[in-house]
XYZ file of C-alpha atoms in Angstrom:
137
model
C 53.686 160.050 99.628
C 52.911 156.422 100.358
C 55.605 153.808 99.996
C 58.998 154.193 98.435
C 59.510 155.682 95.001
C 62.732 155.419 93.024
C 64.184 156.282 89.681
C 67.625 155.311 88.411
C 70.278 157.930 89.159
C 73.349 156.167 87.740
C 75.217 152.908 87.466
C 78.901 152.530 88.327
C 81.638 150.625 86.527
C 85.177 149.816 87.607
C 87.424 150.089 84.544
C 91.142 149.521 83.904
C 91.711 152.756 81.931
C 89.500 155.744 82.751
C 90.682 157.910 79.856
C 90.161 155.154 77.261
C 86.712 154.386 78.654
C 85.659 158.043 78.621
C 86.855 158.269 75.020
C 84.933 155.113 74.039
C 81.652 156.080 75.728
C 81.751 159.617 74.303
C 82.759 158.625 70.751
C 80.764 155.398 70.490
C 77.652 155.914 72.625
C 77.458 159.748 72.494
C 77.789 160.210 76.262
C 79.119 163.566 77.499
C 81.657 164.056 80.268
C 79.855 165.632 83.213
C 82.605 165.638 85.848
C 86.015 164.115 86.544
C 87.473 163.849 90.039
C 89.770 161.946 92.376
C 88.600 159.658 95.188
C 91.451 159.870 97.688
C 90.156 157.159 100.059
C 90.459 154.391 97.442
C 92.652 155.880 95.738
C 90.908 156.219 92.381
C 90.232 158.491 89.467
C 86.565 158.785 88.577
C 84.175 160.466 86.172
C 80.470 160.916 85.573
C 79.199 160.627 82.009
C 75.680 161.513 80.878
C 73.460 160.725 77.912
C 70.041 162.284 78.464
C 68.698 160.831 81.717
C 71.268 157.999 81.738
C 74.364 158.547 83.872
C 77.348 156.278 84.397
C 80.050 156.691 87.033
C 83.422 155.278 86.016
C 86.193 154.344 88.456
C 89.831 153.565 87.752
C 91.014 152.165 91.078
C 94.710 151.760 91.768
C 95.576 148.062 92.118
C 92.172 146.767 90.941
C 92.078 143.306 89.371
C 89.983 142.047 86.437
C 86.640 140.382 87.146
C 86.730 136.575 87.233
C 86.007 134.744 83.965
C 82.547 133.675 85.162
C 81.502 137.127 86.422
C 78.699 137.410 83.846
C 77.512 133.807 84.124
C 73.868 133.880 85.254
C 74.627 130.975 87.601
C 76.860 133.346 89.618
C 75.026 135.914 91.750
C 75.481 139.625 91.113
C 74.979 142.301 88.476
C 75.240 140.897 84.941
C 74.641 143.812 82.567
C 73.119 147.249 82.124
C 70.312 147.919 79.643
C 69.829 151.035 77.534
C 66.340 151.747 76.161
C 66.189 152.586 72.455
C 63.346 153.461 70.074
C 64.669 151.421 67.127
C 66.954 148.534 68.015
C 67.915 147.687 64.426
C 68.841 151.281 63.522
C 70.802 151.639 66.776
C 72.636 148.362 66.163
C 73.468 149.426 62.608
C 74.825 152.809 63.754
C 76.915 151.232 66.520
C 78.361 148.749 64.029
C 79.601 151.677 61.913
C 81.410 152.812 65.075
C 83.168 149.465 65.449
C 80.880 147.785 67.985
C 80.658 143.994 67.711
C 77.396 142.521 68.931
C 77.238 139.420 71.116
C 73.655 138.777 69.975
C 71.386 139.976 67.215
C 68.045 141.632 68.041
C 65.649 139.014 69.410
C 62.156 139.090 70.885
C 61.722 138.688 74.643
C 59.587 135.546 75.133
C 56.074 136.361 76.352
C 56.604 140.123 76.036
C 54.293 140.803 73.128
C 57.166 142.122 71.036
C 59.865 143.726 73.209
C 63.306 143.192 71.657
C 66.868 143.060 72.963
C 70.446 142.734 71.718
C 73.778 142.600 73.565
C 77.229 144.050 72.914
C 80.331 144.717 74.995
C 82.026 148.013 75.721
C 85.768 148.579 75.298
C 86.378 146.798 78.636
C 84.245 143.749 77.865
C 81.333 144.924 80.038
C 78.022 143.567 78.747
C 75.468 146.171 77.620
C 71.938 145.433 76.457
C 69.897 147.488 74.010
C 66.187 147.186 74.796
C 63.277 148.234 72.568
C 59.791 148.271 74.101
C 57.068 147.002 71.777
C 54.699 149.699 70.547
C 51.388 148.585 69.044
């Protein structure tokens, strides 16, 4: 092997209510609960959810505070959103709307991409999630 090789294992989210977030991700995005556990050193309750190859680790940390208002402003450094790849962005948006999801943006084409499309919505905690459809000729 030459050089480093990576693939995404999971992304982690700090949430105010673990049970409500598990319920939302399983009912709305079809994730499945993989494991739930306690993290004594924080202290926190945590869970892993899975949808195919996508995994999310959720943390409910005792005494945690909400993110600042500008946490998702691109002029502030740090993680801004997670993106989920989909085959059909319009069909996925339409299905999620039937499940009560409100979109922040409608599907739009990525400039200079040749046809890739994206749309944004927020989860039950206000965390920004992107749907991303790769252009297929």
